Amino acid sequence: MWKRNMAALYEGYTLCGVGPAQNSSNSGILGIELGRDIDHVLVTDSSRSVTIYKVSDQKPTGSWTVKQGQIITCPAVFNTQSQEYVAVTDDRVVRVWKEDDVYMEKAFKATVSADIHRVLPAADSEAVVLFCCGAVRFLDSLLASPQQPIEDVLSEEETIRWSTIVQAEHQLVVLFSTEQRGEHWLYAQRFNPNILVKHRFETEPGLSAPISCSATCRGRNIHLLCLYLNGSLYESVLPLRSSATGAEGVQALPRSLCLSLPLGEEKLISGAAVVLDEAHVAVVGFPHPSAGACKDYLCIWNTHFQTLQASKEMAGRICSQLWCYSGKLYVPHGKMLSVIPFECQKSSLAATIGKLKQSRSESKSCSLLTSWTAQPHGDITQTPGIKSRMSTRKTSIVKSALTVDQLIEHIKTGAVEDVQAEVDEFIRLTPQTDLQLATGRMTLELVSRSQTEVNFYPQSVFLQLLETRYLCYSVCPDLLSLAMVKKDFHLCQIAFQIFPDIPEAVTCACLKTILSTPDSEIETVNLDTESLIFMKVLTQTQSGLEEGGQQNGFCPSALESDVPDAPSCKLQRDPLALNMSCPVGLHKGALLNEVLQTAYSDKPLLPHLKDLMVPQVIVFLQYLLFLHLKYSQDAHKQIPALRKPSFSQIIDWICLLLDAHFTVLAVAPEAKRLVSDLHKFVRSQVKLYAELGKIEGSLQVLKESKQSEDFGMYSIEVIELF
């Protein structure tokens, strides 16, 4: 059985918004680089700021901005050798700072003697600085003498168009392409020994410069992929270590055609390609071979067999920029930057052939752009048995299910029951790769009709589409708004659990709807069983405070006195300790828990939180205080639930609400008791941590002390604490 590579694109999520672009082909992002680990990326916008994002949390963890009048001229990078961040402003000013530095302006800076094109980071090695004149320097040697003379490697009219650094076998190679009067060159700068080799790109009539390049190292060779506007993707192979002893004139750059992309009817002006592995490449800017016009897709192509392996329609216009780090693709589109996880895996060639036949039958457009028999990898007729079996199985699927276009036409006019039956059949019989693309189109049409026809609302169909996990907020932004209008809290709950990219404004709108709906109305809604069990057990858990005990340093009666060392409060009672009932119903509490677990960024969220009314703020704060007290007694640890808000999430939301409504809470009479209760609880926690701090040294000694290996039947060990 032949084996070949397969690829899949998974559901993505929004990492951040994107500012205005400097030109029509790019977004407002200057560059994206890896941070201190694979879960952190450094995003440099095209104006004045650098931001670190924790990808798994979709949250910024640090941000720096240059002063008005200054601009960042190349993407900021993380220097692994010094564990510092590096950026270049105004072409010649190198700025270096650490993560705990608050202001970039106060960090170290050095002005160099020539314009810098790019700072190129290298794992476990010093970063390399590439100058616009073609010279290179290691960052540490440049900062040691910033005003050192920089030699001119390129001619006066020669301009750098693309650059990268490749690392393997303890060897660094800087690659950069240049353009001069219609001629295009590739330079390879190697170190130890220091060798610069110049190559000439092969050209043909009507073929301009590469619009995108991507380089990887495999074995002892560098593989360079170059994408052209005519859809041609060429590969060139360079040795990792050059046999040349110096610059020996211009060398040829042999190339071979690996893929011809479809062009469609519209004229293309830009595109981007990134190598994923030896057989796969991700592409944006080129049309999907079987989709309609004016639609932007992220596609993964197999370069060995010329096949489309996976695709994903992106909302808004895709900018011709694409980055790949640690199994994730970073795609700017519309006004957002999305993170799309992907996977490349092995699968039988027969399965792929069957998949292609299915795609051909449904869309009447073949994803196989080059004849299989023309490929040097083999002839399709070598596996007739496999072809026959797969064709039969796929043909039966096509006969049993509607195409997505036919289904959408039925959605426009069919009754709810008919639409539900047809969507159910389509989901069951459609291959997962095709279903991923069709789910968004079906949902958009269903939402559109539900908004125009009052009596049409297929809730079960929406839930079924959500359960495919191929939907996110950016695919169908109006779905959550529709659910809020219909008071479909079950759909909202599932969406909150699945969607990773809900905007802060929508989160606050949902929160406002939940808080404004009476408990009696929400209690009739069918919600996730596990979330209700969590709330029920949490509200019924016996409180240690109700027994007059002390949990996590919280002793209310002691706080009523200003005496630093109050006596034991075991026999005393306090309204805060006794009044532990949940201020909202179980169903409303379960929905609020989903809101607490939604990803957000502080700055965009705060303005929308101010839209909450005072009674809503008070109820929400009372519920957060209830959770805080229960969590302080470790009540949540006794409940085996897969989804429940964390202690830090509760604290973060309390702080956000207090920041957004500080003035209102300070003057509103109905908030006085609540603010007082919060103040008491915070004081108790501060006192607890102060007491723990006093014995921190002793605890550290106990932790570091070495126990005797031979205890015998009985032993006494003396530990001296200082």
PDB file of C-alpha atoms in Angstrom, residues 184-359:
ATOM      1  CA  HIS A 184      16.503  39.181  -8.901  1.00  0.00           C
ATOM      2  CA  TRP A 185      19.211  37.611  -6.760  1.00  0.00           C
ATOM      3  CA  LEU A 186      19.553  35.339  -3.745  1.00  0.00           C
ATOM      4  CA  TYR A 187      22.398  35.727  -1.259  1.00  0.00           C
ATOM      5  CA  ALA A 188      23.498  33.013   1.186  1.00  0.00           C
ATOM      6  CA  GLN A 189      25.687  34.236   4.052  1.00  0.00           C
ATOM      7  CA  ARG A 190      27.367  31.430   5.983  1.00  0.00           C
ATOM      8  CA  PHE A 191      29.485  31.661   9.142  1.00  0.00           C
ATOM      9  CA  ASN A 192      32.526  29.695  10.317  1.00  0.00           C
ATOM     10  CA  PRO A 193      33.925  30.146   7.725  1.00  0.00           C
ATOM     11  CA  ASN A 194      32.486  33.476   6.699  1.00  0.00           C
ATOM     12  CA  ILE A 195      31.298  32.936   3.098  1.00  0.00           C
ATOM     13  CA  LEU A 196      28.823  34.941   1.007  1.00  0.00           C
ATOM     14  CA  VAL A 197      27.488  33.316  -2.163  1.00  0.00           C
ATOM     15  CA  LYS A 198      25.332  35.138  -4.730  1.00  0.00           C
ATOM     16  CA  HIS A 199      22.784  33.273  -6.864  1.00  0.00           C
ATOM     17  CA  ARG A 200      20.671  34.411  -9.796  1.00  0.00           C
ATOM     18  CA  PHE A 201      16.948  33.542  -9.867  1.00  0.00           C
ATOM     19  CA  GLU A 202      15.892  31.874 -13.086  1.00  0.00           C
ATOM     20  CA  THR A 203      13.379  34.002 -14.970  1.00  0.00           C
ATOM     21  CA  GLU A 204      11.012  33.513 -17.850  1.00  0.00           C
ATOM     22  CA  PRO A 205       9.014  35.961 -19.998  1.00  0.00           C
ATOM     23  CA  GLY A 206       6.175  37.549 -18.057  1.00  0.00           C
ATOM     24  CA  LEU A 207       7.329  36.117 -14.723  1.00  0.00           C
ATOM     25  CA  SER A 208       8.253  38.753 -12.167  1.00  0.00           C
ATOM     26  CA  ALA A 209       9.997  38.369  -8.831  1.00  0.00           C
ATOM     27  CA  PRO A 210       8.845  35.785  -6.253  1.00  0.00           C
ATOM     28  CA  ILE A 211       5.981  37.213  -4.203  1.00  0.00           C
ATOM     29  CA  SER A 212       6.747  34.883  -1.283  1.00  0.00           C
ATOM     30  CA  CYS A 213       9.649  32.705  -0.168  1.00  0.00           C
ATOM     31  CA  SER A 214       9.974  30.081   2.549  1.00  0.00           C
ATOM     32  CA  ALA A 215      13.089  28.145   3.539  1.00  0.00           C
ATOM     33  CA  THR A 216      13.610  25.017   5.635  1.00  0.00           C
ATOM     34  CA  CYS A 217      16.555  22.774   6.364  1.00  0.00           C
ATOM     35  CA  ARG A 218      16.288  19.032   5.733  1.00  0.00           C
ATOM     36  CA  GLY A 219      19.330  16.856   6.118  1.00  0.00           C
ATOM     37  CA  ARG A 220      22.366  18.689   4.783  1.00  0.00           C
ATOM     38  CA  ASN A 221      20.429  20.894   2.352  1.00  0.00           C
ATOM     39  CA  ILE A 222      18.382  24.073   2.463  1.00  0.00           C
ATOM     40  CA  HIS A 223      15.094  23.809   0.584  1.00  0.00           C
ATOM     41  CA  LEU A 224      13.819  27.143  -0.717  1.00  0.00           C
ATOM     42  CA  LEU A 225      10.234  27.460  -2.008  1.00  0.00           C
ATOM     43  CA  CYS A 226       9.390  30.487  -4.168  1.00  0.00           C
ATOM     44  CA  LEU A 227       5.814  31.455  -5.091  1.00  0.00           C
ATOM     45  CA  TYR A 228       5.024  33.518  -8.191  1.00  0.00           C
ATOM     46  CA  LEU A 229       1.916  35.431  -9.231  1.00  0.00           C
ATOM     47  CA  ASN A 230       1.205  32.962 -12.039  1.00  0.00           C
ATOM     48  CA  GLY A 231       0.585  30.264  -9.401  1.00  0.00           C
ATOM     49  CA  SER A 232       3.890  28.468  -9.906  1.00  0.00           C
ATOM     50  CA  LEU A 233       5.632  27.188  -6.792  1.00  0.00           C
ATOM     51  CA  TYR A 234       9.297  26.372  -7.433  1.00  0.00           C
ATOM     52  CA  GLU A 235      11.773  24.608  -5.171  1.00  0.00           C
ATOM     53  CA  SER A 236      15.521  25.214  -5.111  1.00  0.00           C
ATOM     54  CA  VAL A 237      18.024  23.183  -3.102  1.00  0.00           C
ATOM     55  CA  LEU A 238      21.140  24.739  -1.594  1.00  0.00           C
ATOM     56  CA  PRO A 239      23.853  22.916   0.376  1.00  0.00           C
ATOM     57  CA  LEU A 240      23.925  23.810   4.066  1.00  0.00           C
ATOM     58  CA  ARG A 241      27.707  24.079   3.922  1.00  0.00           C
ATOM     59  CA  SER A 242      29.223  25.689   0.848  1.00  0.00           C
ATOM     60  CA  SER A 243      32.314  24.240  -0.798  1.00  0.00           C
ATOM     61  CA  ALA A 244      33.294  27.692  -2.008  1.00  0.00           C
ATOM     62  CA  THR A 245      36.153  29.505  -0.326  1.00  0.00           C
ATOM     63  CA  GLY A 246      34.702  32.933  -0.929  1.00  0.00           C
ATOM     64  CA  ALA A 247      32.549  34.910  -3.286  1.00  0.00           C
ATOM     65  CA  GLU A 248      33.265  33.393  -6.727  1.00  0.00           C
ATOM     66  CA  GLY A 249      30.927  35.384  -8.937  1.00  0.00           C
ATOM     67  CA  VAL A 250      27.240  34.688  -9.461  1.00  0.00           C
ATOM     68  CA  GLN A 251      26.122  31.053  -9.245  1.00  0.00           C
ATOM     69  CA  ALA A 252      23.088  29.535 -10.883  1.00  0.00           C
ATOM     70  CA  LEU A 253      20.069  28.688  -8.734  1.00  0.00           C
ATOM     71  CA  PRO A 254      18.491  25.536 -10.221  1.00  0.00           C
ATOM     72  CA  ARG A 255      14.803  25.087  -9.561  1.00  0.00           C
ATOM     73  CA  SER A 256      12.038  22.562 -10.133  1.00  0.00           C
ATOM     74  CA  LEU A 257       8.285  23.109 -10.356  1.00  0.00           C
ATOM     75  CA  CYS A 258       6.485  21.511  -7.410  1.00  0.00           C
ATOM     76  CA  LEU A 259       2.987  22.941  -7.699  1.00  0.00           C
ATOM     77  CA  SER A 260       0.766  24.978 -10.035  1.00  0.00           C
ATOM     78  CA  LEU A 261      -1.951  26.775  -8.093  1.00  0.00           C
ATOM     79  CA  PRO A 262      -5.345  27.717  -9.596  1.00  0.00           C
ATOM     80  CA  LEU A 263      -5.655  31.364 -10.585  1.00  0.00           C
ATOM     81  CA  GLY A 264      -9.396  31.911 -11.000  1.00  0.00           C
ATOM     82  CA  GLU A 265     -10.907  34.798 -12.915  1.00  0.00           C
ATOM     83  CA  GLU A 266      -9.717  37.714 -10.806  1.00  0.00           C
ATOM     84  CA  LYS A 267      -6.277  39.209 -11.263  1.00  0.00           C
ATOM     85  CA  LEU A 268      -3.984  38.358  -8.365  1.00  0.00           C
ATOM     86  CA  ILE A 269      -1.745  40.999  -6.865  1.00  0.00           C
ATOM     87  CA  SER A 270      -0.197  39.157  -3.935  1.00  0.00           C
ATOM     88  CA  GLY A 271      -0.004  35.880  -2.036  1.00  0.00           C
ATOM     89  CA  ALA A 272       2.024  33.991   0.547  1.00  0.00           C
ATOM     90  CA  ALA A 273       3.247  30.435   1.088  1.00  0.00           C
ATOM     91  CA  VAL A 274       4.858  28.726   4.091  1.00  0.00           C
ATOM     92  CA  VAL A 275       6.464  25.289   4.164  1.00  0.00           C
ATOM     93  CA  LEU A 276       4.863  22.973   6.751  1.00  0.00           C
ATOM     94  CA  ASP A 277       6.888  19.810   6.124  1.00  0.00           C
ATOM     95  CA  GLU A 278       8.621  18.080   3.226  1.00  0.00           C
ATOM     96  CA  ALA A 279       5.304  17.393   1.471  1.00  0.00           C
ATOM     97  CA  HIS A 280       2.961  20.222   2.517  1.00  0.00           C
ATOM     98  CA  VAL A 281       2.754  23.952   2.004  1.00  0.00           C
ATOM     99  CA  ALA A 282       0.187  26.448   3.330  1.00  0.00           C
ATOM    100  CA  VAL A 283      -0.990  29.126   0.883  1.00  0.00           C
ATOM    101  CA  VAL A 284      -3.108  32.293   1.120  1.00  0.00           C
ATOM    102  CA  GLY A 285      -4.023  34.752  -1.606  1.00  0.00           C
ATOM    103  CA  PHE A 286      -4.901  32.150  -4.246  1.00  0.00           C
ATOM    104  CA  PRO A 287      -8.479  30.957  -4.882  1.00  0.00           C
ATOM    105  CA  HIS A 288      -9.911  27.643  -3.772  1.00  0.00           C
ATOM    106  CA  PRO A 289     -10.176  25.421  -6.895  1.00  0.00           C
ATOM    107  CA  SER A 290     -13.876  24.636  -6.386  1.00  0.00           C
ATOM    108  CA  ALA A 291     -15.197  27.641  -4.427  1.00  0.00           C
ATOM    109  CA  GLY A 292     -16.971  30.681  -5.755  1.00  0.00           C
ATOM    110  CA  ALA A 293     -15.374  34.006  -6.511  1.00  0.00           C
ATOM    111  CA  CYS A 294     -14.690  36.708  -3.931  1.00  0.00           C
ATOM    112  CA  LYS A 295     -13.964  34.169  -1.190  1.00  0.00           C
ATOM    113  CA  ASP A 296     -10.684  33.996   0.697  1.00  0.00           C
ATOM    114  CA  TYR A 297      -9.273  30.663   1.796  1.00  0.00           C
ATOM    115  CA  LEU A 298      -6.339  29.287   3.706  1.00  0.00           C
ATOM    116  CA  CYS A 299      -5.278  26.115   1.869  1.00  0.00           C
ATOM    117  CA  ILE A 300      -2.820  23.306   2.516  1.00  0.00           C
ATOM    118  CA  TRP A 301      -1.454  21.660  -0.640  1.00  0.00           C
ATOM    119  CA  ASN A 302       0.558  18.478  -1.065  1.00  0.00           C
ATOM    120  CA  THR A 303       3.519  19.323  -3.303  1.00  0.00           C
ATOM    121  CA  HIS A 304       4.379  15.680  -4.011  1.00  0.00           C
ATOM    122  CA  PHE A 305       0.998  14.763  -5.507  1.00  0.00           C
ATOM    123  CA  GLN A 306      -0.346  18.232  -6.466  1.00  0.00           C
ATOM    124  CA  THR A 307      -3.463  17.840  -4.309  1.00  0.00           C
ATOM    125  CA  LEU A 308      -5.476  20.158  -2.092  1.00  0.00           C
ATOM    126  CA  GLN A 309      -5.416  18.542   1.357  1.00  0.00           C
ATOM    127  CA  ALA A 310      -7.295  21.012   3.557  1.00  0.00           C
ATOM    128  CA  SER A 311      -8.915  24.417   3.261  1.00  0.00           C
ATOM    129  CA  LYS A 312     -10.637  26.951   5.474  1.00  0.00           C
ATOM    130  CA  GLU A 313     -12.678  29.949   4.434  1.00  0.00           C
ATOM    131  CA  MET A 314     -11.639  33.077   6.317  1.00  0.00           C
ATOM    132  CA  ALA A 315     -14.033  35.905   7.101  1.00  0.00           C
ATOM    133  CA  GLY A 316     -13.002  39.223   5.599  1.00  0.00           C
ATOM    134  CA  ARG A 317     -10.205  39.828   3.147  1.00  0.00           C
ATOM    135  CA  ILE A 318      -7.092  37.735   3.717  1.00  0.00           C
ATOM    136  CA  CYS A 319      -3.927  39.790   3.744  1.00  0.00           C
ATOM    137  CA  SER A 320      -1.001  38.216   1.943  1.00  0.00           C
ATOM    138  CA  GLN A 321       0.849  37.436   5.146  1.00  0.00           C
ATOM    139  CA  LEU A 322       1.299  34.056   6.781  1.00  0.00           C
ATOM    140  CA  TRP A 323       3.404  32.759   9.673  1.00  0.00           C
ATOM    141  CA  CYS A 324       3.858  29.258  11.053  1.00  0.00           C
ATOM    142  CA  TYR A 325       5.105  28.322  14.533  1.00  0.00           C
ATOM    143  CA  SER A 326       4.749  25.075  16.499  1.00  0.00           C
ATOM    144  CA  GLY A 327       1.850  23.528  14.593  1.00  0.00           C
ATOM    145  CA  LYS A 328      -0.122  26.776  14.298  1.00  0.00           C
ATOM    146  CA  LEU A 329      -0.694  29.105  11.357  1.00  0.00           C
ATOM    147  CA  TYR A 330      -1.084  32.832  12.033  1.00  0.00           C
ATOM    148  CA  VAL A 331      -3.351  34.455   9.438  1.00  0.00           C
ATOM    149  CA  PRO A 332      -4.328  38.152   9.350  1.00  0.00           C
ATOM    150  CA  HIS A 333      -7.762  38.587   7.751  1.00  0.00           C
ATOM    151  CA  GLY A 334     -10.339  41.317   7.962  1.00  0.00           C
ATOM    152  CA  LYS A 335      -9.589  43.197  11.160  1.00  0.00           C
ATOM    153  CA  MET A 336      -8.257  40.279  13.159  1.00  0.00           C
ATOM    154  CA  LEU A 337      -5.317  37.903  13.499  1.00  0.00           C
ATOM    155  CA  SER A 338      -6.442  34.270  13.690  1.00  0.00           C
ATOM    156  CA  VAL A 339      -4.527  31.237  14.945  1.00  0.00           C
ATOM    157  CA  ILE A 340      -5.306  28.060  12.975  1.00  0.00           C
ATOM    158  CA  PRO A 341      -3.897  24.771  14.382  1.00  0.00           C
ATOM    159  CA  PHE A 342      -2.980  22.212  11.749  1.00  0.00           C
ATOM    160  CA  GLU A 343      -1.688  18.659  11.539  1.00  0.00           C
ATOM    161  CA  CYS A 344       0.157  16.716   8.867  1.00  0.00           C
ATOM    162  CA  GLN A 345      -0.053  12.949   9.116  1.00  0.00           C
ATOM    163  CA  LYS A 346       0.408   9.741   7.149  1.00  0.00           C
ATOM    164  CA  SER A 347      -2.480   8.098   5.351  1.00  0.00           C
ATOM    165  CA  SER A 348      -3.007   5.633   2.517  1.00  0.00           C
ATOM    166  CA  LEU A 349      -2.871   6.905  -1.018  1.00  0.00           C
ATOM    167  CA  ALA A 350      -6.080   5.026  -1.774  1.00  0.00           C
ATOM    168  CA  ALA A 351      -8.013   7.082   0.757  1.00  0.00           C
ATOM    169  CA  THR A 352      -6.785  10.270  -0.855  1.00  0.00           C
ATOM    170  CA  ILE A 353      -7.834   9.117  -4.308  1.00  0.00           C
ATOM    171  CA  GLY A 354     -11.312   8.356  -3.018  1.00  0.00           C
ATOM    172  CA  LYS A 355     -11.472  11.750  -1.369  1.00  0.00           C
ATOM    173  CA  LEU A 356     -10.546  13.433  -4.633  1.00  0.00           C
ATOM    174  CA  LYS A 357     -13.258  11.551  -6.515  1.00  0.00           C
ATOM    175  CA  GLN A 358     -15.780  12.726  -3.917  1.00  0.00           C
ATOM    176  CA  SER A 359     -14.626  16.314  -4.286  1.00  0.00           C
TER     177      SER A 359
END
